[in-house]
Coordinates of C-alpha atoms in Angstrom, one line a residue:
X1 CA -11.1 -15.4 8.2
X2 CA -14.7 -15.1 7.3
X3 CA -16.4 -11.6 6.3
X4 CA -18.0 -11.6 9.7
X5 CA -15.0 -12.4 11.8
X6 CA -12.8 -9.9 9.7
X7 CA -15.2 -6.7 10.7
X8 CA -15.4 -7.8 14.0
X9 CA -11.7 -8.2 14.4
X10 CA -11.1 -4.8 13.1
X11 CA -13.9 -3.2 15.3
X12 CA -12.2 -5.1 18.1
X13 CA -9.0 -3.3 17.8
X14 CA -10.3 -0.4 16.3
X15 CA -9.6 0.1 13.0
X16 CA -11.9 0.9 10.0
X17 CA -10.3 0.3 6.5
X18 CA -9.0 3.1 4.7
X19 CA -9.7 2.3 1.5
X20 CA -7.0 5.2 0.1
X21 CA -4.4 3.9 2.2
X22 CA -5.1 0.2 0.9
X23 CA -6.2 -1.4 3.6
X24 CA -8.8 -4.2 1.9
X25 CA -8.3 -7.6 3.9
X26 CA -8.6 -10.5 2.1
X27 CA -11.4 -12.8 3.3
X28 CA -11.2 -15.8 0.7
X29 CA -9.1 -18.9 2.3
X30 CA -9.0 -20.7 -0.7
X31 CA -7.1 -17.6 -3.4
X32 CA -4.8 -16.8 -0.1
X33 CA -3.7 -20.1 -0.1
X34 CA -3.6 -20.6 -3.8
X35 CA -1.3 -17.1 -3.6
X36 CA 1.1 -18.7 -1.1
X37 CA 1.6 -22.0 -3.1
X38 CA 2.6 -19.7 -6.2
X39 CA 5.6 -18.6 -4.3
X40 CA 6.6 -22.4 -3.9
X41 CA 7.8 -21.6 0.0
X42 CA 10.1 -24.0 1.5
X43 CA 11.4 -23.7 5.3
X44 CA 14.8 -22.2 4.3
X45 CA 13.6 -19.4 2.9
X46 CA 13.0 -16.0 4.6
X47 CA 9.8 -14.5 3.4
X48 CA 9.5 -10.6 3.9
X49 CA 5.4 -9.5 3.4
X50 CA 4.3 -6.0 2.6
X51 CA 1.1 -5.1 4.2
X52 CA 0.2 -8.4 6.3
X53 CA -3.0 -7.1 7.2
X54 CA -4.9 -9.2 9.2
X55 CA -2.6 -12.1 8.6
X56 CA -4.7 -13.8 5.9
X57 CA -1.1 -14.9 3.9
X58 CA 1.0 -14.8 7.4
X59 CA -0.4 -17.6 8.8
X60 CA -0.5 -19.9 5.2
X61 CA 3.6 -19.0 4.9
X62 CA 4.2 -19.9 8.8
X63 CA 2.4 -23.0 8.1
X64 CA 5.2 -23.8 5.8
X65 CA 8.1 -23.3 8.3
X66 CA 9.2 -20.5 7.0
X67 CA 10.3 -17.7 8.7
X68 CA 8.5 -13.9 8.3
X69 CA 9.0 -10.4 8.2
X70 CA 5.9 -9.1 8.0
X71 CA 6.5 -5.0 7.7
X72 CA 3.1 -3.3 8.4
X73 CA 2.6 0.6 8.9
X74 CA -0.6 0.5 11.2
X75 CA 0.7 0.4 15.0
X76 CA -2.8 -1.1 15.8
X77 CA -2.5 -4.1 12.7
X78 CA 1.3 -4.7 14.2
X79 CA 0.6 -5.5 17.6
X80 CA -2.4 -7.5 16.5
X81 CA -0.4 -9.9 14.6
X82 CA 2.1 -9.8 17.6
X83 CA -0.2 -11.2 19.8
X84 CA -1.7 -13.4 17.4
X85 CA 1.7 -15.3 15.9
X86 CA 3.8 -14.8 19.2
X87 CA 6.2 -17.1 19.6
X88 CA 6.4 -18.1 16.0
X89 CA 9.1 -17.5 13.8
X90 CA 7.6 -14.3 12.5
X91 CA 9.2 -10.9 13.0
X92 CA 7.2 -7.6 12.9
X93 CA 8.6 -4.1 11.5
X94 CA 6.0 -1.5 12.7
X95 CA 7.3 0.3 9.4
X96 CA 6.5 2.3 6.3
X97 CA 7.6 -0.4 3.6
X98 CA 9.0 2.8 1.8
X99 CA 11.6 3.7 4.4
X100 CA 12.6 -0.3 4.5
X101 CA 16.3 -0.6 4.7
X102 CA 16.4 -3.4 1.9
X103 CA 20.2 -3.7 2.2
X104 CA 19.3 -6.1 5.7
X105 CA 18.2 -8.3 3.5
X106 CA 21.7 -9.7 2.1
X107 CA 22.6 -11.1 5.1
X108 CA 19.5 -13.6 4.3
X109 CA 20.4 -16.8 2.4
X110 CA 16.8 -16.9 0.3
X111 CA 14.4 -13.8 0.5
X112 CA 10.7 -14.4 -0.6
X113 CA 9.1 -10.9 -1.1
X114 CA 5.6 -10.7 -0.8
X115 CA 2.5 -8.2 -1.2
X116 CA -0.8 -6.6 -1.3
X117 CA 0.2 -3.3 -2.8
X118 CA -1.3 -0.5 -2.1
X119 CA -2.8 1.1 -5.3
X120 CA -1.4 4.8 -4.4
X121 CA 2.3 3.8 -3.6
X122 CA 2.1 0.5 -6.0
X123 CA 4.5 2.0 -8.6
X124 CA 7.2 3.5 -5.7
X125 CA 7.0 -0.2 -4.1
X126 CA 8.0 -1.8 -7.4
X127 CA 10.9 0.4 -8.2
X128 CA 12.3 0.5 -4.4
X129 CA 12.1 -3.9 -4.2
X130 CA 12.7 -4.7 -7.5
X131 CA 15.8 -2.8 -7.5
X132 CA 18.6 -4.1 -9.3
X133 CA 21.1 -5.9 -7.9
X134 CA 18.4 -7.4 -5.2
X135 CA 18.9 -10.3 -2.6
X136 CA 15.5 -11.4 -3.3
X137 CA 14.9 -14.3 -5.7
X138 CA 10.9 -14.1 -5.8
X139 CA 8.2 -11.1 -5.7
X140 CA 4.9 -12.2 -6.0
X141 CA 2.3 -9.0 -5.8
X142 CA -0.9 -8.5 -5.8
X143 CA -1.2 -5.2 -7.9
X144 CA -4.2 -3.4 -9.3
X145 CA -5.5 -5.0 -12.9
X146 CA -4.4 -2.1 -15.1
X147 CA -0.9 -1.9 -13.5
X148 CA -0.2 -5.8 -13.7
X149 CA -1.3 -5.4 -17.3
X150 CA 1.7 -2.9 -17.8
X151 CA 4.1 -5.2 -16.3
X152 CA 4.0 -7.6 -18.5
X153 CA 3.0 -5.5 -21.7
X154 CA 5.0 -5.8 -25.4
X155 CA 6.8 -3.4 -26.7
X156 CA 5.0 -0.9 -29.2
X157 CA 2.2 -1.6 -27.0
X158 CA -0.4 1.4 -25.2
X159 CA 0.2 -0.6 -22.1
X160 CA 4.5 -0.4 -22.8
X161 CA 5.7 2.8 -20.6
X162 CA 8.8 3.2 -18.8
X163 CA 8.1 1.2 -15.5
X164 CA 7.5 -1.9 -18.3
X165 CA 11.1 -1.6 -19.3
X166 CA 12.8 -0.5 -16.0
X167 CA 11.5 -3.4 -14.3
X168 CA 11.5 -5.8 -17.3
X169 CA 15.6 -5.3 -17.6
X170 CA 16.2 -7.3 -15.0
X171 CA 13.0 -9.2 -14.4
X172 CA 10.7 -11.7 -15.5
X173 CA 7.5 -10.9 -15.1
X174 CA 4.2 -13.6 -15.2
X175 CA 0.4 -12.2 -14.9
X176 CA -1.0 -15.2 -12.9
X177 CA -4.8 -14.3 -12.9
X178 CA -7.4 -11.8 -12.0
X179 CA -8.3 -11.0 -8.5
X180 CA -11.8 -10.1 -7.9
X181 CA -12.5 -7.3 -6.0
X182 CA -15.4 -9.2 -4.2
X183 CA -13.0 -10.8 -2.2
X184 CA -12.0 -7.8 -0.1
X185 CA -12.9 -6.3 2.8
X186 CA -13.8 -3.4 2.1
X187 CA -14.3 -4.1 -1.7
X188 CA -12.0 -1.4 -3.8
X189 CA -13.3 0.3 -6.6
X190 CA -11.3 -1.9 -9.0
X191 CA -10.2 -6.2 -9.6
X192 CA -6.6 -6.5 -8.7
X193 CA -4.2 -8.9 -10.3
X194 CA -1.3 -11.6 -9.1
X195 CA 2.1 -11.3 -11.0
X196 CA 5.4 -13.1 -10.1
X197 CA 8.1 -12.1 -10.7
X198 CA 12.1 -13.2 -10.7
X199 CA 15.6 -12.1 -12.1
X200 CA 16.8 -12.7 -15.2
X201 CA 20.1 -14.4 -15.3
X202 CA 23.0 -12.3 -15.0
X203 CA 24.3 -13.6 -18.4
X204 CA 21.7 -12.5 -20.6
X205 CA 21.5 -8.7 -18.8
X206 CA 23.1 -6.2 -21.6
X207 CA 25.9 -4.4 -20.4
X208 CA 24.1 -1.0 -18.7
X209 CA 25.4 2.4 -17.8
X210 CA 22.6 2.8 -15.4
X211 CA 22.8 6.9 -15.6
X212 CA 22.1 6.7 -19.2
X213 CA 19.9 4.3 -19.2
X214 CA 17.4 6.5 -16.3
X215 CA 17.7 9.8 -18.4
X216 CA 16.8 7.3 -21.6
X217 CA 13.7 6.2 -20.3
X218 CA 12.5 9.3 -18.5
X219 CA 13.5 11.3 -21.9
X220 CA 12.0 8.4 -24.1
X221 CA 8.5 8.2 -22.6
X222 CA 7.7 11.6 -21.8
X223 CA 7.3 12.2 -25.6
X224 CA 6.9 9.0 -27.2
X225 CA 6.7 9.6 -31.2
X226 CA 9.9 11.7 -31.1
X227 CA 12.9 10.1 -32.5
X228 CA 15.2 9.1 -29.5
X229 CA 18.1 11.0 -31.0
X230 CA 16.8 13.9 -31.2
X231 CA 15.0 13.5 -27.8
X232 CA 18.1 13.1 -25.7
X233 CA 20.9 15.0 -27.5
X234 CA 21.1 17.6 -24.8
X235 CA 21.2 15.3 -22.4
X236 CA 23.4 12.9 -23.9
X237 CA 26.2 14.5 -26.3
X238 CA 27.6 11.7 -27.7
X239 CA 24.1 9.5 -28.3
X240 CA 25.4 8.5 -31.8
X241 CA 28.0 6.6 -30.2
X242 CA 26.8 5.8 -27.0
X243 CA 24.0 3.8 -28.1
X244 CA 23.3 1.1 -31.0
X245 CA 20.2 2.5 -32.5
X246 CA 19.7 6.7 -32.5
X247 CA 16.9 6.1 -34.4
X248 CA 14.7 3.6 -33.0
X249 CA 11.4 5.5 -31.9
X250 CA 10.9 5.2 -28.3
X251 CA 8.0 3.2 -28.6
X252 CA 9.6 0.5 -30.8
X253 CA 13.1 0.4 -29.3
X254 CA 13.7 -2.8 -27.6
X255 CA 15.1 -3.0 -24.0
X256 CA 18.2 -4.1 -24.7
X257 CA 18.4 -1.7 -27.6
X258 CA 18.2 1.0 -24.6
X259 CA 20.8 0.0 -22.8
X260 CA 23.7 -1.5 -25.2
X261 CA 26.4 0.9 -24.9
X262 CA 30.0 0.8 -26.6
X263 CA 33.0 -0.2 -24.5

């Protein structure tokens, strides 16, 4: 859709953007269909969207014969794109995409996820869909700049925290480019970014005890130039022989360094 057709759509159905909730519709044809070609959709895959808006990357990944659940949280948005796709092979949850019962998702063969995030619950998103196992085998997200920047950081990097090495664990995780804001209706405050995402293979996961491994990185990050021994001793007794290095620093400690734990 063009600028113009966008607002009057949304004065049409009434609904005016709310910037803090995320709603910025993408009006650029071109970047929504370069975003769907990144996610390399084929017609057996079942592609779940987060946020469909308007239907700007809806109607690009029904062109490709895929079928869609599109899960968006404004009632007005979700019959809009009822009446627009119906008949199609796209589904709509009128749903909070935090209350989203992922476990429907395994009876799927191949789940797509996609998603414009909104900024305010971008973080919550991430750790609720990219939980680990998953029956999704692709996330691609559109994510503000300075958070897609963390997702891919190094360790002993400013930008390395602990949502870098919870999601990095299991994931891969590629920064594809910078997304203006002047391609949004209304424009946010700040650019946004693409990453993709996908799981690592099982094989080259560390063995994990995930309930040391949480309390490890929430203990780790909160005071960063502490040694990690000492950090978590009251939490974790036995840290000398729980985990390979006590004395890596928590901002130099590799991921699988975290996590390796003796038999």
């Amino acid at each position: 859709m063009k600028l113009s057709e966008i607002a009057a759509t949304l004065r049409e159905i009434g609904v005016s953007p709310v910037k803090s909730l995320g709603q910025n519709f993408l009006h650029d044809r071109n970047l929504a269909q370069w975003i769907v070609d990144q996610a390399d959709i084929v017609p057996e895959d079942f592609v779940v969207e987060i946020g469909p808006g308007l239907g700007a990357l809806t109607e690009l990944v029904l062109g490709k014969e895929a079928r869609v659940l599109a899960i968006e949280k404004d009632k007005r948005l979700a019959e809009y794109l009822r009446n627009k796709f119906g008949g199609s092979a796209l589904e709509i949850a009128h749903d909070d995409a935090l209350e989203f019962d992922t476990r429907t998702l395994y009876t799927q063969p191949k789940v797509k996820l996609l998603g414009n995030l909104p900024y305010y619950i971008s973080s919550q998103l991430l750790i609720k869909f990219l939980e680990y196992p998953s029956p999704i085998s692709l996330w691609l997200f559109m994510l503000q700049k300075e958070l897609a920047r963390r997702l891919v950081a190094a360790p002993a990097t400013s930008d390395y925290g602990a949502l870098t090495l919870q999601i990095q664990l299991h994931h891969r995780v590629e920064y594809l480019r910078k997304v203006p804001a002047s391609v949004f209706l209304p424009k946010p405050d700040v650019d946004s970014a693409l990453v993709r995402i996908s799981p690592r293979d099982p094989q080259d996961l560390p063995a994990c005890n995930r309930k040391i491994f949480q309390k490890l990185v929430r203990r780790g990050f909160s005071q960063r130039r502490k040694q990690l021994g000492k950090l978590i001793r009251e939490d974790v007794p036995d840290w000398e022989e729980t985990f390979f290095a006590a004395m890596d620093r928590a901002n130099e400690s590799h991921r699988a360094d975290r996590c390796r734990s003796r038999a």
